PDB file of C-alpha atoms and ligand atoms in Angstrom:
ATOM      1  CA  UNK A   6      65.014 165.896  49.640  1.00 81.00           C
ATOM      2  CA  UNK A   7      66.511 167.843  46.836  1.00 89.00           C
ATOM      3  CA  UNK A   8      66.741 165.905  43.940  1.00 94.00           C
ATOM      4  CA  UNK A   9      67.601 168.287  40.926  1.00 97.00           C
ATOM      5  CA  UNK A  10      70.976 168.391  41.469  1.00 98.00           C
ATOM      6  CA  UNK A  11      74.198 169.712  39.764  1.00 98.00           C
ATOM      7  CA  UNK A  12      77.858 168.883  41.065  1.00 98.00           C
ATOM      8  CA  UNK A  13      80.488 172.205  40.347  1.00 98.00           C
ATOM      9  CA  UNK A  14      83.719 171.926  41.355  1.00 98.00           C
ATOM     10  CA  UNK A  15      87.405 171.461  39.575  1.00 98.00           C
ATOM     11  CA  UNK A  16      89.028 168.752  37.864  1.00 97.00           C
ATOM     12  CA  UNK A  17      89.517 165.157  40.140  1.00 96.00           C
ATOM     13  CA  UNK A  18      87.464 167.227  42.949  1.00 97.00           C
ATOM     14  CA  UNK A  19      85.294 163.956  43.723  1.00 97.00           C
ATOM     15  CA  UNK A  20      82.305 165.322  41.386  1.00 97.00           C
ATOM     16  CA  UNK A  21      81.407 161.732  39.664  1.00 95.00           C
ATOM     17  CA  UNK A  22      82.633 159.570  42.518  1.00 95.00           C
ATOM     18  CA  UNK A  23      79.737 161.831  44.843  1.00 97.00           C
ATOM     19  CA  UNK A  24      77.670 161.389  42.426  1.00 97.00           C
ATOM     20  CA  UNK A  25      77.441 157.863  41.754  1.00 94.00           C
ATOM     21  CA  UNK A  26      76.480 157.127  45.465  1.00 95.00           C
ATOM     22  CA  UNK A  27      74.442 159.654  45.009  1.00 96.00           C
ATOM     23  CA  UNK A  28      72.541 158.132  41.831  1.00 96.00           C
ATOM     24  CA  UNK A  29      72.620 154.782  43.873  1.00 95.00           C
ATOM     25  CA  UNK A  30      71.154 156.260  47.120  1.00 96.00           C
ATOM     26  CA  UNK A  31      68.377 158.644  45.429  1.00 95.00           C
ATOM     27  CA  UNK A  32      67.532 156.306  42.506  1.00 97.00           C
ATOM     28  CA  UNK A  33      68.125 159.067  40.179  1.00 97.00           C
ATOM     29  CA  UNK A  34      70.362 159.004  37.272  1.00 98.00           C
ATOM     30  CA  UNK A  35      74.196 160.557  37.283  1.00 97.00           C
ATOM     31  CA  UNK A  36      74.366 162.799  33.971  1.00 98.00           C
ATOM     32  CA  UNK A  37      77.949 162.991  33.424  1.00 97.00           C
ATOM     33  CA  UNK A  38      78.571 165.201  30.319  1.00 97.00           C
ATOM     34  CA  UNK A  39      82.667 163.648  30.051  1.00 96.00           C
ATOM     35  CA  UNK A  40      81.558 160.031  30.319  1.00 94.00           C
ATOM     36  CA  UNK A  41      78.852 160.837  27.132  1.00 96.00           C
ATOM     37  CA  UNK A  42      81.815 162.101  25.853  1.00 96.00           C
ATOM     38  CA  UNK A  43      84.207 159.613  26.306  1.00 94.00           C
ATOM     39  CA  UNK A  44      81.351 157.033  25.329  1.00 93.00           C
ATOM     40  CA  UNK A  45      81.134 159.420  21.777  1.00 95.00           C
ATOM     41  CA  UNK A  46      84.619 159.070  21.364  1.00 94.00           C
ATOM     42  CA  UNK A  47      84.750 155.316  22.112  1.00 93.00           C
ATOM     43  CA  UNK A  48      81.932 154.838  20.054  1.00 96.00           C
ATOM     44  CA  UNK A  49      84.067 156.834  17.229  1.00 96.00           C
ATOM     45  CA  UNK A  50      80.987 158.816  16.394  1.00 96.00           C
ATOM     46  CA  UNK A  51      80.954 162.254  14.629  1.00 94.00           C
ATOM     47  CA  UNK A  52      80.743 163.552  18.150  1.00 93.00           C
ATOM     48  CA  UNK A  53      83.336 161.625  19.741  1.00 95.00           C
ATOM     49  CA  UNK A  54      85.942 162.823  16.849  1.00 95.00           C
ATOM     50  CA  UNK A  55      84.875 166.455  17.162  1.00 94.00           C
ATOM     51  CA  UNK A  56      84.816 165.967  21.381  1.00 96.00           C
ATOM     52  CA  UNK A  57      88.374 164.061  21.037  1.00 95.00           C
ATOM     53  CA  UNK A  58      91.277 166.322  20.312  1.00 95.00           C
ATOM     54  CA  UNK A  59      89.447 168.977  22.763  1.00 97.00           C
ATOM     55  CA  UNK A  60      89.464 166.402  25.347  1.00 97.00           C
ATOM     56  CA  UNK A  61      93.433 165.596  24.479  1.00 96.00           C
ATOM     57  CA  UNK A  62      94.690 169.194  25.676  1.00 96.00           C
ATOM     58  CA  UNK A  63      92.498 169.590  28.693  1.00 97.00           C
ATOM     59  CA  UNK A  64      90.072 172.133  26.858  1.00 98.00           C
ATOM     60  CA  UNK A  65      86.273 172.762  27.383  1.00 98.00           C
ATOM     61  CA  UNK A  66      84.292 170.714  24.385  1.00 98.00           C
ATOM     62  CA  UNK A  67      82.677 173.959  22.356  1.00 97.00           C
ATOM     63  CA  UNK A  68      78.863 174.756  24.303  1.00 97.00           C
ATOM     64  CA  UNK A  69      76.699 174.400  21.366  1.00 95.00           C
ATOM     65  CA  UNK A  70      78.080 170.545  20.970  1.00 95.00           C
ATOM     66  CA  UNK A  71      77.384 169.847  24.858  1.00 97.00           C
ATOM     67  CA  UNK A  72      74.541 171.501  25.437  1.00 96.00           C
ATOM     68  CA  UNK A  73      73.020 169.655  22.628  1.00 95.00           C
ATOM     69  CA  UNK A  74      73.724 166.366  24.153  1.00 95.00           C
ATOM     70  CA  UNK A  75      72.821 167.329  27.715  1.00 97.00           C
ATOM     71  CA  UNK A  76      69.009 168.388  26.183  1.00 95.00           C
ATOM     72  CA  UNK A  77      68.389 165.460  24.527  1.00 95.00           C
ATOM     73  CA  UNK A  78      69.295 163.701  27.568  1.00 96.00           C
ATOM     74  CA  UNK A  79      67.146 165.422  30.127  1.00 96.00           C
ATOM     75  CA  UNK A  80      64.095 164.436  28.240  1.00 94.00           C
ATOM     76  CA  UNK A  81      64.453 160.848  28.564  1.00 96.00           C
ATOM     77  CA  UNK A  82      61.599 159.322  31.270  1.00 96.00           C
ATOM     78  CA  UNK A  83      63.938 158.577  34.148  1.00 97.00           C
ATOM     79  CA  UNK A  84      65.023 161.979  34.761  1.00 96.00           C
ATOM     80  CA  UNK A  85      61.322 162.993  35.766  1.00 94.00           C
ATOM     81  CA  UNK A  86      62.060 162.233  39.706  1.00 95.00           C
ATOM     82  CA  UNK A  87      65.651 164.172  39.130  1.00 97.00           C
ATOM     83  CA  UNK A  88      68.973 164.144  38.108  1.00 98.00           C
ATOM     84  CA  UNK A  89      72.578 164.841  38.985  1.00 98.00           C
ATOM     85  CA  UNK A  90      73.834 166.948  36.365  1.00 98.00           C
ATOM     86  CA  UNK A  91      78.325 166.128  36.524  1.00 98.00           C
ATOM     87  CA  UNK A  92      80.414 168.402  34.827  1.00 97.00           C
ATOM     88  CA  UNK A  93      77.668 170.190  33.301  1.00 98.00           C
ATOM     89  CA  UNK A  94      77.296 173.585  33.130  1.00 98.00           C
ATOM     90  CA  UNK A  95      80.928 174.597  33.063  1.00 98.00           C
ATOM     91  CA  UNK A  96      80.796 177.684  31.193  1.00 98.00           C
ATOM     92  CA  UNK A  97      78.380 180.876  31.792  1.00 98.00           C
ATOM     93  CA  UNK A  98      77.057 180.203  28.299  1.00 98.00           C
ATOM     94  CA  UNK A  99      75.961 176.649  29.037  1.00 98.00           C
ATOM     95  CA  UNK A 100      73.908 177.975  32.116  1.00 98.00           C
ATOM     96  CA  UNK A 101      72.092 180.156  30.790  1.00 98.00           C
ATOM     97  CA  UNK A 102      71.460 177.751  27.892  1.00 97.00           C
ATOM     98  CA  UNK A 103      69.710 174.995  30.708  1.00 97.00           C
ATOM     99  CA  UNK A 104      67.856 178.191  31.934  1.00 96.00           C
ATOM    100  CA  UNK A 105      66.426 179.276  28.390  1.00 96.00           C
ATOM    101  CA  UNK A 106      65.794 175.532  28.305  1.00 95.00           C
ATOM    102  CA  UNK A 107      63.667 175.943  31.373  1.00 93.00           C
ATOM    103  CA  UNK A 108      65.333 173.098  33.476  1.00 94.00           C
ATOM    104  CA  UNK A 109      65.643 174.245  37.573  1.00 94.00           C
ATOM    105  CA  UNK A 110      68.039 173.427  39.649  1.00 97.00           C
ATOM    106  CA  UNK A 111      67.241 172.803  43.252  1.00 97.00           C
ATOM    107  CA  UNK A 112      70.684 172.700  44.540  1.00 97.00           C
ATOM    108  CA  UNK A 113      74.472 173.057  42.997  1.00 98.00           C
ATOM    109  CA  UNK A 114      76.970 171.086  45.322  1.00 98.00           C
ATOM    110  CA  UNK A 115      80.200 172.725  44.915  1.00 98.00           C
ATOM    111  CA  UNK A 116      82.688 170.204  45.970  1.00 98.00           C
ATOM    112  CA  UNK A 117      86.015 172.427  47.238  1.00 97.00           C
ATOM    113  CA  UNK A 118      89.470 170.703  47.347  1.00 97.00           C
ATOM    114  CA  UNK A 119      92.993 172.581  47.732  1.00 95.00           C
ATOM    115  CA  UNK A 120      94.810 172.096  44.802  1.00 92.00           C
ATOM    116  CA  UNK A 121      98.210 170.102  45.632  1.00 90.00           C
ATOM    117  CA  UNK A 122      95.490 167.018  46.151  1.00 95.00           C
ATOM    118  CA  UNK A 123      93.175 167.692  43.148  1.00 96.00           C
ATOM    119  CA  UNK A 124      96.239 166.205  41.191  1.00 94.00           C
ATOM    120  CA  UNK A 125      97.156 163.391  43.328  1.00 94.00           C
ATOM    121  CA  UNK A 126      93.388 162.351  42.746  1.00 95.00           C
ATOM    122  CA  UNK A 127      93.599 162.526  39.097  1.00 96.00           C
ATOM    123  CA  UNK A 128      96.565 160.689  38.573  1.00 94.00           C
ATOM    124  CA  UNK A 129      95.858 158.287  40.605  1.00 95.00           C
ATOM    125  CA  UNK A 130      92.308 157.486  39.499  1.00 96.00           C
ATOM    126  CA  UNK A 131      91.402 154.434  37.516  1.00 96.00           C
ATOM    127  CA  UNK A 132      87.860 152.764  36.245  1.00 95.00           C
ATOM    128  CA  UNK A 133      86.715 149.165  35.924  1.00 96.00           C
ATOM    129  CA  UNK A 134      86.723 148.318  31.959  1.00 95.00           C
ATOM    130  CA  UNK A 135      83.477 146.840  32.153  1.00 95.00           C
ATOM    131  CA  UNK A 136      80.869 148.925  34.277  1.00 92.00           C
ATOM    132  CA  UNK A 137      83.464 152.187  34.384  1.00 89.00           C
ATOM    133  CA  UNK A 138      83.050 152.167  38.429  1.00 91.00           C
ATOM    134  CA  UNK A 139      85.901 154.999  39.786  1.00 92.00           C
ATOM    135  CA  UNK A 140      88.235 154.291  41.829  1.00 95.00           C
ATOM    136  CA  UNK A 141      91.702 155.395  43.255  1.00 95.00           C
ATOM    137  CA  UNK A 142      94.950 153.412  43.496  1.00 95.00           C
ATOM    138  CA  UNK A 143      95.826 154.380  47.166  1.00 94.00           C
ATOM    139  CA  UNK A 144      92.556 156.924  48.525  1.00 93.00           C
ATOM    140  CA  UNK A 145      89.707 154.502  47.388  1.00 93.00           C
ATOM    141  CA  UNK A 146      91.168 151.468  45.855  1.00 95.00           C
ATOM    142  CA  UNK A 147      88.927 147.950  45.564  1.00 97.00           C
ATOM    143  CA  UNK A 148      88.093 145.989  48.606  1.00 96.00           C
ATOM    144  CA  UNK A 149      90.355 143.038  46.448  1.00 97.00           C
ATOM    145  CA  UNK A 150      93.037 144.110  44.861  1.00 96.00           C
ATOM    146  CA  UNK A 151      92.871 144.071  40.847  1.00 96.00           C
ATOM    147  CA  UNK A 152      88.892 143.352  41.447  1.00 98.00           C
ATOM    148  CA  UNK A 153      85.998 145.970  40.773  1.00 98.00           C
ATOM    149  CA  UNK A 154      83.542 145.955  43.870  1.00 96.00           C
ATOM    150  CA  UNK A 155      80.455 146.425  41.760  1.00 95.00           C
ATOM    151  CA  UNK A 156      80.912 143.922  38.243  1.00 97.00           C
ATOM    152  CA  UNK A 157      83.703 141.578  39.538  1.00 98.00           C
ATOM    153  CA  UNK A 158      85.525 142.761  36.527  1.00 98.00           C
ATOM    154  CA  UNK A 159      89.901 142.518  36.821  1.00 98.00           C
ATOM    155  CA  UNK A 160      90.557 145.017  34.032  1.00 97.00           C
ATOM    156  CA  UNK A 161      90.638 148.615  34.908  1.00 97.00           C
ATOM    157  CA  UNK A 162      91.898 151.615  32.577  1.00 96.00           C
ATOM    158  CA  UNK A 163      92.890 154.959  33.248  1.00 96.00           C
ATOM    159  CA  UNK A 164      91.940 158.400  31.379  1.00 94.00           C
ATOM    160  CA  UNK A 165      94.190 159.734  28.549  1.00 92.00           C
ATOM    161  CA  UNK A 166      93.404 163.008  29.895  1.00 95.00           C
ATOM    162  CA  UNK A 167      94.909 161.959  33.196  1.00 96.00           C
ATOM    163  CA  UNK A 168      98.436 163.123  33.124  1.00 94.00           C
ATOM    164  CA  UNK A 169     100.046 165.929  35.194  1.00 92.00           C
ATOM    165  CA  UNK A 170     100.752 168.162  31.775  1.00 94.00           C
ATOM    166  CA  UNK A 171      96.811 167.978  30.597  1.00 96.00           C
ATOM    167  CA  UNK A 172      95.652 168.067  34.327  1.00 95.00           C
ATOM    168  CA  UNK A 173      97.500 171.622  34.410  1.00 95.00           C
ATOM    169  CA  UNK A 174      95.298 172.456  31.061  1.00 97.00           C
ATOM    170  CA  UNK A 175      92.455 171.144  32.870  1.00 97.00           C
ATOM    171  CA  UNK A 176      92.604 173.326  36.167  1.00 97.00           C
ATOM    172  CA  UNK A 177      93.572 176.539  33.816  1.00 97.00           C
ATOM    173  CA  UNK A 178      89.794 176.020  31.613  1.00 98.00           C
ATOM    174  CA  UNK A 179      87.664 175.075  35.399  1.00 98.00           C
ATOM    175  CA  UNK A 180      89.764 178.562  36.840  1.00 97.00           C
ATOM    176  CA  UNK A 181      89.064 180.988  33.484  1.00 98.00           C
ATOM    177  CA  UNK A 182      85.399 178.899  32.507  1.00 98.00           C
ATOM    178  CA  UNK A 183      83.663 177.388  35.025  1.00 98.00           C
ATOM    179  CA  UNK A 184      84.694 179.317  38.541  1.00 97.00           C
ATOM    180  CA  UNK A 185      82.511 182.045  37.159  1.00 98.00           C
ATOM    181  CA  UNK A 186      79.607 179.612  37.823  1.00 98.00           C
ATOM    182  CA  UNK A 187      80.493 180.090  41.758  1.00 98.00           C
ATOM    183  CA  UNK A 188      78.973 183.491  41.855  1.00 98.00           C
ATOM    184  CA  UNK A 189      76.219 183.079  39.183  1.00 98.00           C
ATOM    185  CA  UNK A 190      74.818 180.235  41.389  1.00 98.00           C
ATOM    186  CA  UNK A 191      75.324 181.594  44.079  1.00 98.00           C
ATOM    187  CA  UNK A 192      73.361 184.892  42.992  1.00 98.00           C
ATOM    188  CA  UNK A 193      70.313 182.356  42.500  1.00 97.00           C
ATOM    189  CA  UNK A 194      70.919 181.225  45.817  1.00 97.00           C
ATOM    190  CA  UNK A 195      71.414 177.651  44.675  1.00 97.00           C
ATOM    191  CA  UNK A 196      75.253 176.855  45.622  1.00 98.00           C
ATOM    192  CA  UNK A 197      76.174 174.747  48.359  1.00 97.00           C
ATOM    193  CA  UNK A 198      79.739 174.501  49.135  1.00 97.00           C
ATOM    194  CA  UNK A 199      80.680 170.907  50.348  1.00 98.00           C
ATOM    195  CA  UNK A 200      84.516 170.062  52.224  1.00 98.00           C
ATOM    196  CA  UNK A 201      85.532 167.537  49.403  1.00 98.00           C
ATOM    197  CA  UNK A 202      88.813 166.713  51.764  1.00 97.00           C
ATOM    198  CA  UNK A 203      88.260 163.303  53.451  1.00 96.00           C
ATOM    199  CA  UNK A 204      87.549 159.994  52.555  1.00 94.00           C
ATOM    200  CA  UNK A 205      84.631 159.160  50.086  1.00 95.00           C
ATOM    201  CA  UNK A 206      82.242 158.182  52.454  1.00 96.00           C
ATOM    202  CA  UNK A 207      82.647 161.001  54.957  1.00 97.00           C
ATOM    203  CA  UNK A 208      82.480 163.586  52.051  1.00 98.00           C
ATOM    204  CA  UNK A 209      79.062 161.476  51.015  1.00 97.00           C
ATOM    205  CA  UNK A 210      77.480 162.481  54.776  1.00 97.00           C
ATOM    206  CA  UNK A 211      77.764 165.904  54.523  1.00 97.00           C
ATOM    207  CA  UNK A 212      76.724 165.942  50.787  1.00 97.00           C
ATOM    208  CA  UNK A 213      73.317 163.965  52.180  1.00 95.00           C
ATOM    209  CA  UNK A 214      72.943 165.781  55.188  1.00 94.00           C
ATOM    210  CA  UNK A 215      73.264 169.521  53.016  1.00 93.00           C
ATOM    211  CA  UNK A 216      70.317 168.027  50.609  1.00 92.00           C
ATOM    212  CA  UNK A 217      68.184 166.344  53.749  1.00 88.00           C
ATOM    213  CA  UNK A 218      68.528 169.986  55.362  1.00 75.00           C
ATOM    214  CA  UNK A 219      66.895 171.513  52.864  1.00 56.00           C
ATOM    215  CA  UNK A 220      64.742 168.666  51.610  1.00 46.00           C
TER     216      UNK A 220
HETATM  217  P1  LIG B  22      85.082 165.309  32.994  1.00 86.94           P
HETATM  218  O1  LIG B  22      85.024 163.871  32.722  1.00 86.94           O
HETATM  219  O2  LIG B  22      83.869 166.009  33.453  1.00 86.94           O
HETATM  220  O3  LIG B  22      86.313 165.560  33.963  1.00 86.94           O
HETATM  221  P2  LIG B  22      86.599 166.669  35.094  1.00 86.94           P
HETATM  222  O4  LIG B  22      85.585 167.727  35.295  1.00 86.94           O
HETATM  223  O5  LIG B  22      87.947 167.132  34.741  1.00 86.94           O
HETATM  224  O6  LIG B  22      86.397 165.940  36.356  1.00 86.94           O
HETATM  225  P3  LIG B  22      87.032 164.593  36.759  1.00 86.94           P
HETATM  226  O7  LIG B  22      86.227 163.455  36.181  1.00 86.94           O
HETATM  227  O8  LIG B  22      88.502 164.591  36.481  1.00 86.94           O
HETATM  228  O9  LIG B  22      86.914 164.670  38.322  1.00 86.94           O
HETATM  229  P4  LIG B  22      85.779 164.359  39.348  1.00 86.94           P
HETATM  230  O10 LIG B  22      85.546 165.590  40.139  1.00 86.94           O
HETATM  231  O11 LIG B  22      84.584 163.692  38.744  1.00 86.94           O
HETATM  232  O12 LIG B  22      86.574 163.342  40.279  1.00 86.94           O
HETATM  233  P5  LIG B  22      86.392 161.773  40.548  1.00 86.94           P
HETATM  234  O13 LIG B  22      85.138 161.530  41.330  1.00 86.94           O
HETATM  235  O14 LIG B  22      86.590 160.975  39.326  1.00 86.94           O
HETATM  236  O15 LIG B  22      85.566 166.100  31.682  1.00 86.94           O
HETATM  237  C1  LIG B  22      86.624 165.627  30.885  1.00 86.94           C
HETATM  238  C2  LIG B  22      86.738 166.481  29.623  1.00 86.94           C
HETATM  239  O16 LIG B  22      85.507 166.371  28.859  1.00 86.94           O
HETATM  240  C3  LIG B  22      86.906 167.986  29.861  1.00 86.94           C
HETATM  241  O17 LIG B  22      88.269 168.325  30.046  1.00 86.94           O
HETATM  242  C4  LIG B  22      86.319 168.558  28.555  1.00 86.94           C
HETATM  243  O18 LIG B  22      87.232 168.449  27.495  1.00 86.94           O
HETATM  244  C5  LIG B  22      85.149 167.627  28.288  1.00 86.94           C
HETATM  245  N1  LIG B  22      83.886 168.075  28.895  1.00 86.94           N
HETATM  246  C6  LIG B  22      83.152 167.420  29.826  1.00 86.94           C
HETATM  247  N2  LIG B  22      82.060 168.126  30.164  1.00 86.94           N
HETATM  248  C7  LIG B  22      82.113 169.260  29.429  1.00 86.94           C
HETATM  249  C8  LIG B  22      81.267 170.406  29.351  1.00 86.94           C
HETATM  250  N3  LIG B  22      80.160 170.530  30.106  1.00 86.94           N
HETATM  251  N4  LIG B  22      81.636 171.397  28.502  1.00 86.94           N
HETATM  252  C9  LIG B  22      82.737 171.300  27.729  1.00 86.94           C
HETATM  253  N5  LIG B  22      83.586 170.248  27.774  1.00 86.94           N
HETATM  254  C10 LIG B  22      83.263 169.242  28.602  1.00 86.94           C
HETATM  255  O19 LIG B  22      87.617 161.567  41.565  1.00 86.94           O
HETATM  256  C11 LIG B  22      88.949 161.724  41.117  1.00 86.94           C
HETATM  257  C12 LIG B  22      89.838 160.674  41.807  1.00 86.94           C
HETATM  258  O20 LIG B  22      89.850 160.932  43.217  1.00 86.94           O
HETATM  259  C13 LIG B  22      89.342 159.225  41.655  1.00 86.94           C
HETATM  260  O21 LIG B  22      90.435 158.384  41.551  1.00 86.94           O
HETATM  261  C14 LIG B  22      88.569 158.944  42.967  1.00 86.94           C
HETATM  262  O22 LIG B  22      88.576 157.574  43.323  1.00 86.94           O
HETATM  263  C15 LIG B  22      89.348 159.798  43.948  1.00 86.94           C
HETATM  264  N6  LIG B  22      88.499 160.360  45.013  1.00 86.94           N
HETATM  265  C16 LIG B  22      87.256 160.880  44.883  1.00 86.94           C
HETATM  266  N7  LIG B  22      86.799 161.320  46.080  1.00 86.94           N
HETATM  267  C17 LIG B  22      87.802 161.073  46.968  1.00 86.94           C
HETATM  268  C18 LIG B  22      87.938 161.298  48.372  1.00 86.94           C
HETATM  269  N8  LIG B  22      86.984 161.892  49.087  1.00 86.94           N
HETATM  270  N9  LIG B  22      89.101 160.936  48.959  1.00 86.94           N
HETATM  271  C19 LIG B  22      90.098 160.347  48.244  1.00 86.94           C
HETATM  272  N10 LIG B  22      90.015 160.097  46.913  1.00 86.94           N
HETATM  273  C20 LIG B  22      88.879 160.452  46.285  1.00 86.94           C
END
């Protein structure tokens, strides 16, 4: 099994919801460079205030402040079995700086969606307040209404960054920054296009079977 992973792929494509089943399957932890973010920004650390207006209009955080966060990360103890690296790389800059950095990928799961849905997902998606499980009001909503499946928790919140006018931001950074990754990964022989269209558990089977098929 592959277990060095990265998810690619554009904004609401399904990246952390994959990768959270994933996490729970493998026993490996979910990396999510926007939820360190967001924590920053909750946190109202230096970070989070530099991270926060970026965030606001939908544009890429600058490298040097990401890539800083993502290596102190990765040499934490429970990343030594592997890792699922989510939204991280997004820029050609930040690759190469987890190269220099000597961290290999064994796979990069790029998780394709058509457009017209990508925003439907976003604003639609919510998270439990409590243990920030993902969810969607009508695709992927809770087994009870108004209660998270994993915590219990009835309080859910939705991204700032989820509205149609910064979504449109959004998709113009991942189409100018982080497509590029597409071919660079794909030069390295690494990229593994997954069909991100279908409901969250199908879309988990053929992420599985792509990393038991090379495993
Ligand atoms: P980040 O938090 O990484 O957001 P994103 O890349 O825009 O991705 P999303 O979280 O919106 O989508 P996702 O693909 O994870 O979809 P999800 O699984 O939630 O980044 C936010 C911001 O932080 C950036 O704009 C930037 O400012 C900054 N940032 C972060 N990383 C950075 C970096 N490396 N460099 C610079 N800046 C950085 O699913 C979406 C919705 O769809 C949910 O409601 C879900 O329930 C639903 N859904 C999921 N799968 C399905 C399915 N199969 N069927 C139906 N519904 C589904």
């Amino acid at each position: 099994m592959l277990t060095r992973l990265m998810m690619l792929g554009p904004p609401g494509a399904g990246k952390g919801t994959q990768a959270q089943l994933l996490s729970k399957k493998l026993g490996i932890p979910q990396i999510s460079t926007g939820d360190m973010l967001r924590a920053a920004k909750a946190a109202g650390t230096d970070l989070g205030k530099e991270a926060a207006g970026y965030m606001s209009r939908g544009e890429l955080v600058p490298d040097e402040v990401v890539v800083g966060i993502v290596k102190e990360r990765l040499v934490e103890d429970d990343t030594a079995g592997g890792f699922i690296l989510d939204g991280f790389p997004r820029t050609l800059v930040q690759a190469e700086a987890l190269a220099e950095a000597s961290v290999s990928l064994d796979a990069v799961l790029d998780v394709v969606v058509p457009e017209e849905l990508l925003v439907e997902r976003i604003t639609g998606r919510m998270s439990c307040a409590n243990c920030k499980q993902v969810y969607h009001r009508t695709f992927n909503p809770p087994e009870v209404e108004g209660v998270c499946d994993k915590c219990g928790h009835t309080e859910f919140t939705t991204r700032a960054d989820d509205t149609r006018e910064v979504v449109v931001s959004r998709l113009e950074a991942y189409r100018a920054q982080t497509e590029p990754l597409r071919s660079y990964y794909a030069n390295q022989d690494l990229l593994k296009a997954v069909d991100g269209v279908g409901d969250v558990d199908e879309v988990q089977v053929r992420v599985l079977s792509l990393l038991e098929g090379d495993g």
